[in-house]
Coordinates of C-alpha atoms and ligand atoms in Angstrom, one line a residue:
X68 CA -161.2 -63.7 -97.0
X69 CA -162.7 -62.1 -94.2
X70 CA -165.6 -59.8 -93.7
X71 CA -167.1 -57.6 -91.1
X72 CA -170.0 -59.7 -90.4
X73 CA -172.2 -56.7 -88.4
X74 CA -171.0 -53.0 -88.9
X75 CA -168.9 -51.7 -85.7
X76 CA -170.7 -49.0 -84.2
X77 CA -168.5 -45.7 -83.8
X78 CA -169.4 -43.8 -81.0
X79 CA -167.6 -40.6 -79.5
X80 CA -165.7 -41.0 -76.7
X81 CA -166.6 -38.5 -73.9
X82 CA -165.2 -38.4 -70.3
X83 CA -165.4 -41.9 -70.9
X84 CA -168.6 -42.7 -71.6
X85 CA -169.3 -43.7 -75.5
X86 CA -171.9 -41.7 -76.9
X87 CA -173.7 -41.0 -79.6
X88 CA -176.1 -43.3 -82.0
X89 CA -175.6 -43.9 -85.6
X90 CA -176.0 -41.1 -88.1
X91 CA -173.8 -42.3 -90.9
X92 CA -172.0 -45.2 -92.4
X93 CA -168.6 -46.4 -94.1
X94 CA -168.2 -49.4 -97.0
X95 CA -165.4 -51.3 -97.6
X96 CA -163.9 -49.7 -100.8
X97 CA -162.9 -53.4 -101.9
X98 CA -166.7 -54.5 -101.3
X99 CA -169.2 -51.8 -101.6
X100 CA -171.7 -54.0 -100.5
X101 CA -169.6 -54.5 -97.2
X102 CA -171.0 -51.6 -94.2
X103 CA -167.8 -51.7 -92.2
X104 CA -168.9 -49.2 -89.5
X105 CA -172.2 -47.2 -88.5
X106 CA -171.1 -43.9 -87.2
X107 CA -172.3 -41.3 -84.6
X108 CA -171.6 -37.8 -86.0
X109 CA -170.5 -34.8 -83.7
X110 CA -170.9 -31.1 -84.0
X111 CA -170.0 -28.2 -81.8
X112 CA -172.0 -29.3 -78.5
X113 CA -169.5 -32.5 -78.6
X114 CA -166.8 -30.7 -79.1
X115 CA -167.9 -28.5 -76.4
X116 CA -168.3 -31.0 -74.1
X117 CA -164.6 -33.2 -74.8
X118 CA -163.3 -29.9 -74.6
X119 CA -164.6 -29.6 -70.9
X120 CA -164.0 -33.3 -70.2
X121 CA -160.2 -32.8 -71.1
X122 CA -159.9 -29.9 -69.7
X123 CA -161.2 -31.5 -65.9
X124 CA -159.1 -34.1 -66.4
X125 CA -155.5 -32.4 -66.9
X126 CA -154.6 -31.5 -63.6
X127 CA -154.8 -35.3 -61.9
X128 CA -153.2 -37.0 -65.4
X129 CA -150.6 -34.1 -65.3
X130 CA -149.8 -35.2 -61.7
X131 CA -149.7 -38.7 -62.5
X132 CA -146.4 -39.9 -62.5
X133 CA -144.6 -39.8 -65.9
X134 CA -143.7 -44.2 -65.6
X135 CA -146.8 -44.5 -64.3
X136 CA -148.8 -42.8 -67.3
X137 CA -146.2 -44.4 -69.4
X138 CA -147.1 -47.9 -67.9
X139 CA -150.9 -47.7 -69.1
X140 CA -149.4 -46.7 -73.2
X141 CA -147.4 -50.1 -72.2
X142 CA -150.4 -51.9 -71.3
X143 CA -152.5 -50.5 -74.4
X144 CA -150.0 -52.1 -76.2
X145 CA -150.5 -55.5 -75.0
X146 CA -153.9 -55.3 -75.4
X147 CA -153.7 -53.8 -78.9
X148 CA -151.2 -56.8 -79.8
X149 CA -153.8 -59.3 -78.4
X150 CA -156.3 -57.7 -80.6
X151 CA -154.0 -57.4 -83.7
X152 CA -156.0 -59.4 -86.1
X153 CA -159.1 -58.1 -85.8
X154 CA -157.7 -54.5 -85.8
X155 CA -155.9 -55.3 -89.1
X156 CA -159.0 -56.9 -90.8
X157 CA -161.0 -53.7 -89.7
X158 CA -158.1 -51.1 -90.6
X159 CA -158.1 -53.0 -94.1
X160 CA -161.6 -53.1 -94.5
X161 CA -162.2 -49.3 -93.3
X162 CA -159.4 -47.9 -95.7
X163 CA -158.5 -50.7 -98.4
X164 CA -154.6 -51.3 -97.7
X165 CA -153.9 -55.2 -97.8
X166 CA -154.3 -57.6 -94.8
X167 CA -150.1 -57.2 -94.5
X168 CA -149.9 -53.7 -94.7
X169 CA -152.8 -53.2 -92.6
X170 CA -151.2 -55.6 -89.7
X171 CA -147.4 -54.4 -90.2
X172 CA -149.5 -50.7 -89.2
X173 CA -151.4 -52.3 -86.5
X174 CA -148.0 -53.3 -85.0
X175 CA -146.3 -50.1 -85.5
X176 CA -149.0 -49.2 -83.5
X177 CA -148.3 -51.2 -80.6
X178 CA -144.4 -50.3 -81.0
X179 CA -145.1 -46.9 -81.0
X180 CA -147.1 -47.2 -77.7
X181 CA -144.3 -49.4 -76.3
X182 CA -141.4 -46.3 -77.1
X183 CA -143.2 -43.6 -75.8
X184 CA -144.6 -45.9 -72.8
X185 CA -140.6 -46.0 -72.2
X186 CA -140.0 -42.4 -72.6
X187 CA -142.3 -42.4 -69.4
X188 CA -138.6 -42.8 -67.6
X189 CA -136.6 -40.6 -69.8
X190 CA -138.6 -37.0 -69.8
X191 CA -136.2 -34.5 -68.6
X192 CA -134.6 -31.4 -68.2
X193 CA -131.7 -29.9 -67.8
X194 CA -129.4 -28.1 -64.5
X195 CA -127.6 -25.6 -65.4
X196 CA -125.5 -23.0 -63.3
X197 CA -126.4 -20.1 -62.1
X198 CA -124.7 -16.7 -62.1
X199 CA -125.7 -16.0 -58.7
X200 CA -123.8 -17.1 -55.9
X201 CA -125.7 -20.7 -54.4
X202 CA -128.3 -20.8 -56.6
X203 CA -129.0 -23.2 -59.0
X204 CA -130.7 -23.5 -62.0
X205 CA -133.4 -26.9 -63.1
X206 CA -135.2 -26.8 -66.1
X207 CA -138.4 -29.2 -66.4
X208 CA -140.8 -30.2 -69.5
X209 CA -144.4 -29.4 -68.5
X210 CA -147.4 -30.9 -70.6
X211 CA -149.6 -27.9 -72.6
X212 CA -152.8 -28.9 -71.4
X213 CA -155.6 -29.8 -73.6
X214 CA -154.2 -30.6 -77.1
X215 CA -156.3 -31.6 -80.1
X216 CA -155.4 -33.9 -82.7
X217 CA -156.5 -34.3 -86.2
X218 CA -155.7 -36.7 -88.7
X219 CA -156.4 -38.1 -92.0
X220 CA -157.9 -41.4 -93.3
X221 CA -154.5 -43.3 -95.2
X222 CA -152.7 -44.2 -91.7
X223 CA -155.6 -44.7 -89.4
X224 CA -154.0 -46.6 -86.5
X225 CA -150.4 -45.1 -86.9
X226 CA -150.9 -41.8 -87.4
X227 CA -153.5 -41.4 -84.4
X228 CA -150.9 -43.4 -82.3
X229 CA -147.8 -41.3 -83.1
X230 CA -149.9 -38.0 -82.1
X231 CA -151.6 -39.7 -78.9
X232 CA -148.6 -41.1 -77.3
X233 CA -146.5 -39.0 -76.9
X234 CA -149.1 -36.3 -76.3
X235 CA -150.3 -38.3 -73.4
X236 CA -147.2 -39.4 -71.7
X237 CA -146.2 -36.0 -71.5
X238 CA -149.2 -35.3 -69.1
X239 CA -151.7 -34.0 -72.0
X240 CA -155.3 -34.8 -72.1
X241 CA -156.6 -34.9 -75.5
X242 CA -159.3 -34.4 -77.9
X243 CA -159.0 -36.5 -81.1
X244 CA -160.9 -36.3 -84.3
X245 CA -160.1 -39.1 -86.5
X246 CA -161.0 -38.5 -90.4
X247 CA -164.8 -40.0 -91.1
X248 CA -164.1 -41.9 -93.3
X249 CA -161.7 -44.2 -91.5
X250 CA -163.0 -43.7 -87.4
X251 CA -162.9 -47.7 -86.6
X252 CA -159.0 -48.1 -86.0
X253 CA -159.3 -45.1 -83.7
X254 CA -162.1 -46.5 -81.7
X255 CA -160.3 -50.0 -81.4
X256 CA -157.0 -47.8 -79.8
X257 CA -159.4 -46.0 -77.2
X258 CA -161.0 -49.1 -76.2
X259 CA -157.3 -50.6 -75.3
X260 CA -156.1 -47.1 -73.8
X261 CA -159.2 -46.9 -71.9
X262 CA -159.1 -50.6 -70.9
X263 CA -155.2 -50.4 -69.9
X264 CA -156.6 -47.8 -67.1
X265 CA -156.9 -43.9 -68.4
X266 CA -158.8 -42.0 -66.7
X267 CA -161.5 -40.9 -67.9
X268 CA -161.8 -37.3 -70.0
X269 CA -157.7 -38.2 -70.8
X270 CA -158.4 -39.1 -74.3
X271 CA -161.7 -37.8 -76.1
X272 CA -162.8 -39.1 -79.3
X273 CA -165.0 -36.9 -81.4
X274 CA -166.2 -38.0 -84.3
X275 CA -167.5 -36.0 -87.7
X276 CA -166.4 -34.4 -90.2
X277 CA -163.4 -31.9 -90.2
X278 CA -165.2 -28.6 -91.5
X279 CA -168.0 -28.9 -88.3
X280 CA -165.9 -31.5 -85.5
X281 CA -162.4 -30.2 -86.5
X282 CA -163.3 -26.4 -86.8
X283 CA -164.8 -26.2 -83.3
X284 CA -161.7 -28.0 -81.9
X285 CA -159.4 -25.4 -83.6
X286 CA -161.2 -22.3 -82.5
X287 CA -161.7 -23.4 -78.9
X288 CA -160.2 -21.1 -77.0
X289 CA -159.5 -23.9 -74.0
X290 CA -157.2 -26.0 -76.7
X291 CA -153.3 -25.1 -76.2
X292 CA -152.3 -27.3 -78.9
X293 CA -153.2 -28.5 -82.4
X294 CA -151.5 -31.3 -84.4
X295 CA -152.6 -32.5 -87.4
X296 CA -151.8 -34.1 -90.4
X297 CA -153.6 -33.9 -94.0
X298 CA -153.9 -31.3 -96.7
X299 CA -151.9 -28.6 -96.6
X300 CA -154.6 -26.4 -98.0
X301 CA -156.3 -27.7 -94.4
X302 CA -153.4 -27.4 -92.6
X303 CA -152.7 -24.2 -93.4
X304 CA -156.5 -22.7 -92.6
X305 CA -155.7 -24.3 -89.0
X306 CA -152.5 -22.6 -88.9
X307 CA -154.0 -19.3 -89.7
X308 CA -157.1 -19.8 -86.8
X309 CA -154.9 -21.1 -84.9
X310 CA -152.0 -19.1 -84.5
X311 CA -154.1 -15.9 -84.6
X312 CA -155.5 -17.0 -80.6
X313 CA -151.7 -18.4 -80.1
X314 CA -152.5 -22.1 -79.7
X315 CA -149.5 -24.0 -80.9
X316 CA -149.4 -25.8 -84.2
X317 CA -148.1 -28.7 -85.7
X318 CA -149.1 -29.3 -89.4
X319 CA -147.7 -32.4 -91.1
X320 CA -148.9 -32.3 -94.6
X321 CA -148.6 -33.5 -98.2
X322 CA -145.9 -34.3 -100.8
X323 CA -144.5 -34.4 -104.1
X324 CA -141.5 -37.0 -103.2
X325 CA -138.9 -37.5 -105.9
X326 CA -136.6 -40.3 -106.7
X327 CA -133.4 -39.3 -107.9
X328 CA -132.0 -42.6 -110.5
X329 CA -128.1 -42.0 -111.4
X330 CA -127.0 -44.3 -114.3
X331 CA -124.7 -46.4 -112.7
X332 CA -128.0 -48.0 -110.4
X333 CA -129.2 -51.3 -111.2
X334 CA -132.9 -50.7 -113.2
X335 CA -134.2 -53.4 -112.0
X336 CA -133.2 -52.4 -108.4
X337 CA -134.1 -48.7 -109.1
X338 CA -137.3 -50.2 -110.3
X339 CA -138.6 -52.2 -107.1
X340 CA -137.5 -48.9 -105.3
X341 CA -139.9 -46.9 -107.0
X342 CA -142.2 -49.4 -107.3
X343 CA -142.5 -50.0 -103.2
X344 CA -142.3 -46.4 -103.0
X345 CA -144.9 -45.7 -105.9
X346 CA -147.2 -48.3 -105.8
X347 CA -147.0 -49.8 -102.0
X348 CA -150.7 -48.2 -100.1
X349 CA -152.2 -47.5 -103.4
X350 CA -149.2 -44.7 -103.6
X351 CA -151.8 -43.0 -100.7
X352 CA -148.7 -41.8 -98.3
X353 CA -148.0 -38.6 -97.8
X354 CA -144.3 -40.0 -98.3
X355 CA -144.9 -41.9 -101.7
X356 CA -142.4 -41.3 -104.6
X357 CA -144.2 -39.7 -106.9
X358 CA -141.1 -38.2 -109.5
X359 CA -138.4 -40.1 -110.3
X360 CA -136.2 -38.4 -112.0
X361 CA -133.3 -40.1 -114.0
X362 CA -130.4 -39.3 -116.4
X363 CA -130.3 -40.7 -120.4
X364 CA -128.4 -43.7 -119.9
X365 CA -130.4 -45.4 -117.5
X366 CA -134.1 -44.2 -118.7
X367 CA -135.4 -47.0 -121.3
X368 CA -134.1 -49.6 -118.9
X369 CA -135.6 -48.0 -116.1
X370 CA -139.3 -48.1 -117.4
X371 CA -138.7 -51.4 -119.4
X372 CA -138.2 -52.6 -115.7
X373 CA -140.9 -50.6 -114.4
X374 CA -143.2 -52.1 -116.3
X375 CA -142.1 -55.5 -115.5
X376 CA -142.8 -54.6 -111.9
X377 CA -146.0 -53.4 -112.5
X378 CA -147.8 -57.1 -113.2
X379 CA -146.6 -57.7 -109.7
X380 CA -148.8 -54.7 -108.4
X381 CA -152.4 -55.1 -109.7
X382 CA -155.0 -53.9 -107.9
X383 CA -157.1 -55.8 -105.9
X384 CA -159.3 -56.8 -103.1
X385 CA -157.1 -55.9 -99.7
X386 CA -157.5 -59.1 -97.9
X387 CA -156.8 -61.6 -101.1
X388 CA -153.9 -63.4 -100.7
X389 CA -151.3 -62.5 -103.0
X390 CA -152.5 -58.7 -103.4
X391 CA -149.8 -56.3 -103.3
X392 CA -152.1 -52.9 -103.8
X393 CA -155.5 -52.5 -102.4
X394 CA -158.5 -50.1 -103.7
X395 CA -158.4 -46.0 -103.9
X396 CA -159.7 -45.2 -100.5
X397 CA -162.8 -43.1 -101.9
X398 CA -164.8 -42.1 -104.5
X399 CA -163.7 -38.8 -105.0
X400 CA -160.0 -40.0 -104.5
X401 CA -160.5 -42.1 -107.6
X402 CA -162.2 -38.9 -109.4
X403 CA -158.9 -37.5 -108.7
X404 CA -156.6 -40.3 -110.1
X405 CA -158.4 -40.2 -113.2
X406 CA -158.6 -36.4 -114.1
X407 CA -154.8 -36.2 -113.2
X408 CA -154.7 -39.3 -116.1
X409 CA -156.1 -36.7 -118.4
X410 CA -154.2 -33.9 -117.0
X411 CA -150.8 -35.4 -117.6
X412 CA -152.5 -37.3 -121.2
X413 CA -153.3 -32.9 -122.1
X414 CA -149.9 -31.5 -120.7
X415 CA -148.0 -34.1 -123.6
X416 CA -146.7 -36.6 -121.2
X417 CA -146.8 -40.1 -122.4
X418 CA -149.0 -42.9 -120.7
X419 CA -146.8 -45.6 -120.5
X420 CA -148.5 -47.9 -118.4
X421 CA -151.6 -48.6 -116.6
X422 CA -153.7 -45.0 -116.1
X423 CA -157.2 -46.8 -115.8
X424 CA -159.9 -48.5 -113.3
X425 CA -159.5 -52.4 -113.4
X426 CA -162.9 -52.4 -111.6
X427 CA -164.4 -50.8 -109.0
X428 CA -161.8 -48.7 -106.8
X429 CA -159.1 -50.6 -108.4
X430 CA -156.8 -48.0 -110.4
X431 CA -153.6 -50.0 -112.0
X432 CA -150.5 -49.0 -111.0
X433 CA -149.5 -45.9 -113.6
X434 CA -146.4 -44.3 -115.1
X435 CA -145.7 -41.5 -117.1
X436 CA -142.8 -40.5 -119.5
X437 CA -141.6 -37.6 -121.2
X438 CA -142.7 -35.2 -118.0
X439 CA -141.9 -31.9 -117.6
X440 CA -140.8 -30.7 -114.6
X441 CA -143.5 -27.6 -114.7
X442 CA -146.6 -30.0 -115.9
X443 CA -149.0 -30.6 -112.8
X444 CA -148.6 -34.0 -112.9
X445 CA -145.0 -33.4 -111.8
X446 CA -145.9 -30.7 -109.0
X447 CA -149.2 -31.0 -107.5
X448 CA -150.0 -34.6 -105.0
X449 CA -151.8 -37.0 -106.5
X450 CA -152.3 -39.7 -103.5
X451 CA -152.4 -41.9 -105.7
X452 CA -150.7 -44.5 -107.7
X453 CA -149.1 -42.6 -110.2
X454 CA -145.5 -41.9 -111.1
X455 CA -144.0 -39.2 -113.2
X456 CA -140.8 -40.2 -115.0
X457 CA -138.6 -37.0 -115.8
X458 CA -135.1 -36.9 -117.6
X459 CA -132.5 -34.8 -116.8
X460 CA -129.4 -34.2 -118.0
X461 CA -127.3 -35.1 -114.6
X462 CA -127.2 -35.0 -111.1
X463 CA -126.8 -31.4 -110.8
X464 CA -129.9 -31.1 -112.4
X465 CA -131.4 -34.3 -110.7
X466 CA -131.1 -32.4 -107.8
X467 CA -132.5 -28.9 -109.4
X468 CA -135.5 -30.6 -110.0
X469 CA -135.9 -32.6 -107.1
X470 CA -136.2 -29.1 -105.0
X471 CA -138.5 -27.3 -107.9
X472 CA -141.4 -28.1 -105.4
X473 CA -143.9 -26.6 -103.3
X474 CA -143.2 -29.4 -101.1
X475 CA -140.4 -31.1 -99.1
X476 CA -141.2 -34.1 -97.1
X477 CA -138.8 -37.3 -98.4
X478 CA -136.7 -37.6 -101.5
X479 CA -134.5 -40.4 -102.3
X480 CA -131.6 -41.2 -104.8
X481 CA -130.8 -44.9 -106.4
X482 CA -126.9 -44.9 -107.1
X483 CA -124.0 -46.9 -105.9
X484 CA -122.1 -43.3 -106.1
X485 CA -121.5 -42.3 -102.9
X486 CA -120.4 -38.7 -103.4
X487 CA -124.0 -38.2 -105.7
X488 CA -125.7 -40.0 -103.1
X489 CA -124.1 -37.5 -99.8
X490 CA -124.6 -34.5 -102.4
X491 CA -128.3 -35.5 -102.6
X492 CA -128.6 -36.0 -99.1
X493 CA -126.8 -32.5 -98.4
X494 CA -129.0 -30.6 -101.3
X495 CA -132.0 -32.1 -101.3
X496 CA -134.6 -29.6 -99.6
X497 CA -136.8 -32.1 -97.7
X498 CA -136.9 -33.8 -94.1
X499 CA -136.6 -36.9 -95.1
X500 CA -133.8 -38.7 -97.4
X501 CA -133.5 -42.1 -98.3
X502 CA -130.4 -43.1 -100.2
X503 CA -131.6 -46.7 -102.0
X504 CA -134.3 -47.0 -100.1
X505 CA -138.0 -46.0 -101.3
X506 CA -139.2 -42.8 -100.4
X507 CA -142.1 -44.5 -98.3
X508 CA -141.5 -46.2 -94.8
X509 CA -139.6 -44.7 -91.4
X510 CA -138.6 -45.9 -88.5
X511 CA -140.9 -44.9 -85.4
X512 CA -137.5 -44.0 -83.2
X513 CA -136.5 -41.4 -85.9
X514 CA -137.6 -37.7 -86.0
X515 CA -140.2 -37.4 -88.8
X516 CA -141.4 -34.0 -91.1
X517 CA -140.3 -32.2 -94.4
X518 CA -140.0 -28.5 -95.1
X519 CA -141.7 -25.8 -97.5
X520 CA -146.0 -27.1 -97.9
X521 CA -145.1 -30.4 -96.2
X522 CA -144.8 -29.3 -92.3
X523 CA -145.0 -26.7 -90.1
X524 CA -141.5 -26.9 -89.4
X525 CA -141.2 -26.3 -86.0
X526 CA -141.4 -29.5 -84.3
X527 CA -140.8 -33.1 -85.7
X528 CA -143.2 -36.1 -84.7
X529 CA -141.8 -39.4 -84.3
X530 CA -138.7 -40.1 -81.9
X531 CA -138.1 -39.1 -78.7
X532 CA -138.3 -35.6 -79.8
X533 CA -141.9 -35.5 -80.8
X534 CA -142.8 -35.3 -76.8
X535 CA -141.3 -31.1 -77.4
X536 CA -144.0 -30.3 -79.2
X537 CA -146.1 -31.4 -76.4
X538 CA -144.6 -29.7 -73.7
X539 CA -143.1 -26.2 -72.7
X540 CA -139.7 -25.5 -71.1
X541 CA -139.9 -24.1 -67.5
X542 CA -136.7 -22.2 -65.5
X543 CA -136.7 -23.1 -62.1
X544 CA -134.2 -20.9 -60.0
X545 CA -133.0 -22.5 -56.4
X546 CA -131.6 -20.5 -54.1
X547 CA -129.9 -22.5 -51.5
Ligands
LIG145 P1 -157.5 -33.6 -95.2 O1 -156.7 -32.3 -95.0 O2 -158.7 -33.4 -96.1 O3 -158.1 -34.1 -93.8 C1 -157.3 -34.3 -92.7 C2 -158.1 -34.2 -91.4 O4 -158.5 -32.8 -91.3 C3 -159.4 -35.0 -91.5 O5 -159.7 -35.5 -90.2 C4 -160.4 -34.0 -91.9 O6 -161.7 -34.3 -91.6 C5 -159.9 -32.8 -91.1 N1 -160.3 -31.5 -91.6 C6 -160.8 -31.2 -92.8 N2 -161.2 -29.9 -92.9 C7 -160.9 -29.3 -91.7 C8 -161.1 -28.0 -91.1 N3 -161.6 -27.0 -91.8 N4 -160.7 -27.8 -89.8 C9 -160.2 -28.9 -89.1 N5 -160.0 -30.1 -89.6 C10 -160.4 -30.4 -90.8 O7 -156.6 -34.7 -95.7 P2 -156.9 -36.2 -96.0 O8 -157.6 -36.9 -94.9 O9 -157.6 -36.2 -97.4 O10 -155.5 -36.9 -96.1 C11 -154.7 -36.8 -97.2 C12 -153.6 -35.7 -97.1 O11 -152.9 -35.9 -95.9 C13 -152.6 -35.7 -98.2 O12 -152.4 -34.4 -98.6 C14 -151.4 -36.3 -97.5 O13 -150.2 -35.9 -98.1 C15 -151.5 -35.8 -96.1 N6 -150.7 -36.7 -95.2 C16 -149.6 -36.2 -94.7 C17 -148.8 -37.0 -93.9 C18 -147.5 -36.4 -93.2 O14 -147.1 -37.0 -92.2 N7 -147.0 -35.4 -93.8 C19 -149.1 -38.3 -93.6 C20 -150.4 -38.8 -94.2 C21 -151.1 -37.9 -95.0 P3 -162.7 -35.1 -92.5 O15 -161.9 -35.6 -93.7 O16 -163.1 -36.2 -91.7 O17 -163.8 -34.2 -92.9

């Protein structure tokens, strides 16, 4: 078991000096005698002055050449990848995900840096002809300016990294305000960017919390760009600040993921499907399944298998060996898994298993039965690890109540059916579908968002198309 022996110091990042001295501090949610970090807190006059910092630094990083700003992400990433085990160990301590989910996100990290480092060679446009005799037409991708990103505490090395890289390759300096309570993983990625050789005022870290730090960065008048990913309650008082002074947005926000089980699936399979999808990061992804809906023929089997599952995943202590599902990230996060407990408990759903604190932040993996689709337990986001069984009649109705949400981020479907599985796939009103796969977990090459509460909808992150949101189409007419 390791420990942070002294607390990291967060400081912000600005024009690339770290500043700032220690107004606050975050515990280990495992070990809440364990300080993990000491934290400098920012308010306006920091955002004030990253602003400026980013804003000086655009034009020489815009005229950097593409491979060459591509080249430092690549470099990041080696340095990232020499630092992986620390950064895991801190990332687990910081948030509470186990020591293997905490490194598999420390080296999606260092993928992710690695793609876009090669998308340094592939940013283009297009030629297109002209109407007018010799002239041509080129079109060419040109970076926003300053963009800010903001993002929330349950991916915080991925989540950061998906925003930054592509922002920065395209030619973008940034501002970055990581959530408060995880700023560690953040502060270990600027260390390697800024080691790896960008300039300085590039990348600004502020750090603080969202309603003073965030809130300046969104009303600044000098910020092009906002993406950020969290609440959509959040998201969508960005959205309206931002948008009114024309800035563009990118919201990726929360979920209510269903998992569709057809009778003629395995249980048992349908079962460690919903469990990974469920249970996996303390069901605290904005992906995690938390409906699955199923037909009469397979239900009993389907929780009888569920609950086997279940003594696989109880909760404990992140970097323990063996320990599938870390602590609830906060205290008010576990406030909120346990008055949904008694919300689904007073709606008439049936506690089936788990539903209380083992110790500590520990919350046992939970089901419910005999859920309505209208109850709140089966429409509002828990983030947490809590699934709602509901029975339905078939798939036309599996697939009714799959889209009876607010939200539509990923929905998947457990069936060896192929025709119920490309139905699902065609109906199903979310971005993401996973056909016996859980609901959780996407490749970094693929384009990434949901529809309705869960994203803005415009632009998708992830992929070679995330570098769109980051840059504007230019004509360029050639008259030869
Ligand atoms: P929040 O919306 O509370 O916070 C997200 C970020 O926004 C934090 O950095 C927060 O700061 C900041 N923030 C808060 N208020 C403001 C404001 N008024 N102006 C600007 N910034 C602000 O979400 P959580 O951190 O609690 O994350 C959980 C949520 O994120 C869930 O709903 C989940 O579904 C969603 N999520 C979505 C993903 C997706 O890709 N769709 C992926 C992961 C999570 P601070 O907290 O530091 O004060």
């Amino acid at each position: 078991m390791s420990a942070v022996a002294t607390p990291v110091v967060v400081k912000h990042l600005i024009d690339g000096e770290w500043t700032g001295d220690p107004e606050a501090e975050r515990r280990n949610p495992a070990r809440q005698d364990e300080v993990v970090a000491e934290l400098a807190v920012g308010g306006a006059s920091h955002v004030d002055a990253a602003v400026s910092a980013a804003a000086q630094a655009f034009p020489g990083w815009r005229k950097t050449p593409a491979p060459a700003r591509g080249a430092i992400l690549m470099r990041a990433a080696e340095l990232l990848e020499q630092r992986k085990g620390e950064a895991a160990v801190l990332l687990c301590s910081e948030e509470g995900k186990t020591l293997a989910e905490a490194t598999g996100e420390v080296t999606r990290a260092t993928d992710i840096l690695r793609f876009f480092g090669g998308e340094g060679w592939r940013i283009k446009g297009d030629a297109l002809p002209s109407a007018v005799p010799s002239t041509e037409i080129i079109t060419r991708k040109e970076p926003l300016g300053v963009v800010a990103l903001i993002t929330p505490w349950n991916f915080p090395i991925a989540i950061p990294t998906w925003k930054l890289a592509p922002a920065l390759v395209a030619g973008n300096s940034v501002v970055m305000k990581p959530a408060a309570i995880t700023p560690v993983s953040v502060q270990v990625l600027a260390e390697c960017l800024q080691e790896a050789g960008l300039p300085p005022g590039v990348l600004n870290v502020v750090n603080g919390s969202g309603s003073v730090v965030g809130e300046a960065l969104v009303r600044d008048e000098r910020v092009a760009a906002i993406s950020f990913t969290g609440s959509s309650e959040v998201g969508l008082e960005i959205n309206r600040i931002g948008s009114a002074r024309l800035a563009r947005v990118q919201l990726e926000m929360g979920g209510k993921n269903a998992l569709v089980v057809l009778g003629d699936a395995d249980p048992k399979v349908a079962a460690t499907v919903a469990a990974m999808g469920g249970w996996a990061l303390t069901g605290q992804a904005c992906t995690a399944t938390s409906r699955v809906i199923c037909t009469p023929d397979i239900h009993d089997s389907l929780v009888t298998a569920l609950s086997d599952e279940a003594g696989g995943w109880q909760p404990g202590d992140g970097q323990d060996d063996g320990v599938k599902m870390g602590p609830v990230v906060s205290e008010s996060q576990l406030r909120t898994d346990l008055e949904y407990i008694d919300t689904g408990k007073s709606e008439g759903a049936e506690l089936v298993i788990g539903g209380a604190v083992a110790s500590n932040h520990l919350f046992q993996p939970t089901v419910f039965t005999g859920v309505g689709p209208g109850m709140r337990i089966a429409t509002e986001e828990i983030f947490g690890p809590v699934i709602s069984v509901i029975e339905v009649a078939d798939v036309d109705e599996a697939i009714a109540v799959t889209n009876d949400s607010a939200y539509g981020l990923s929905g998947g479907i457990v069936t060896n059916d192929l025709r119920s599985a490309m139905r699902f796939a065609d109906e199903a009103e979310v971005g993401v579908v996973k056909i016996n796969r859980p609901t959780t977990g996407v490749d970094l090459n693929a384009p990434f968002g949901g529809v309705k509460l869960s994203s803005s909808g415009t632009f998708r992150e992830q992929g070679s198309v995330a570098v769109d949101f980051y840059t504007r189409l230019k004509s360029i007419y050639i008259g030869t």
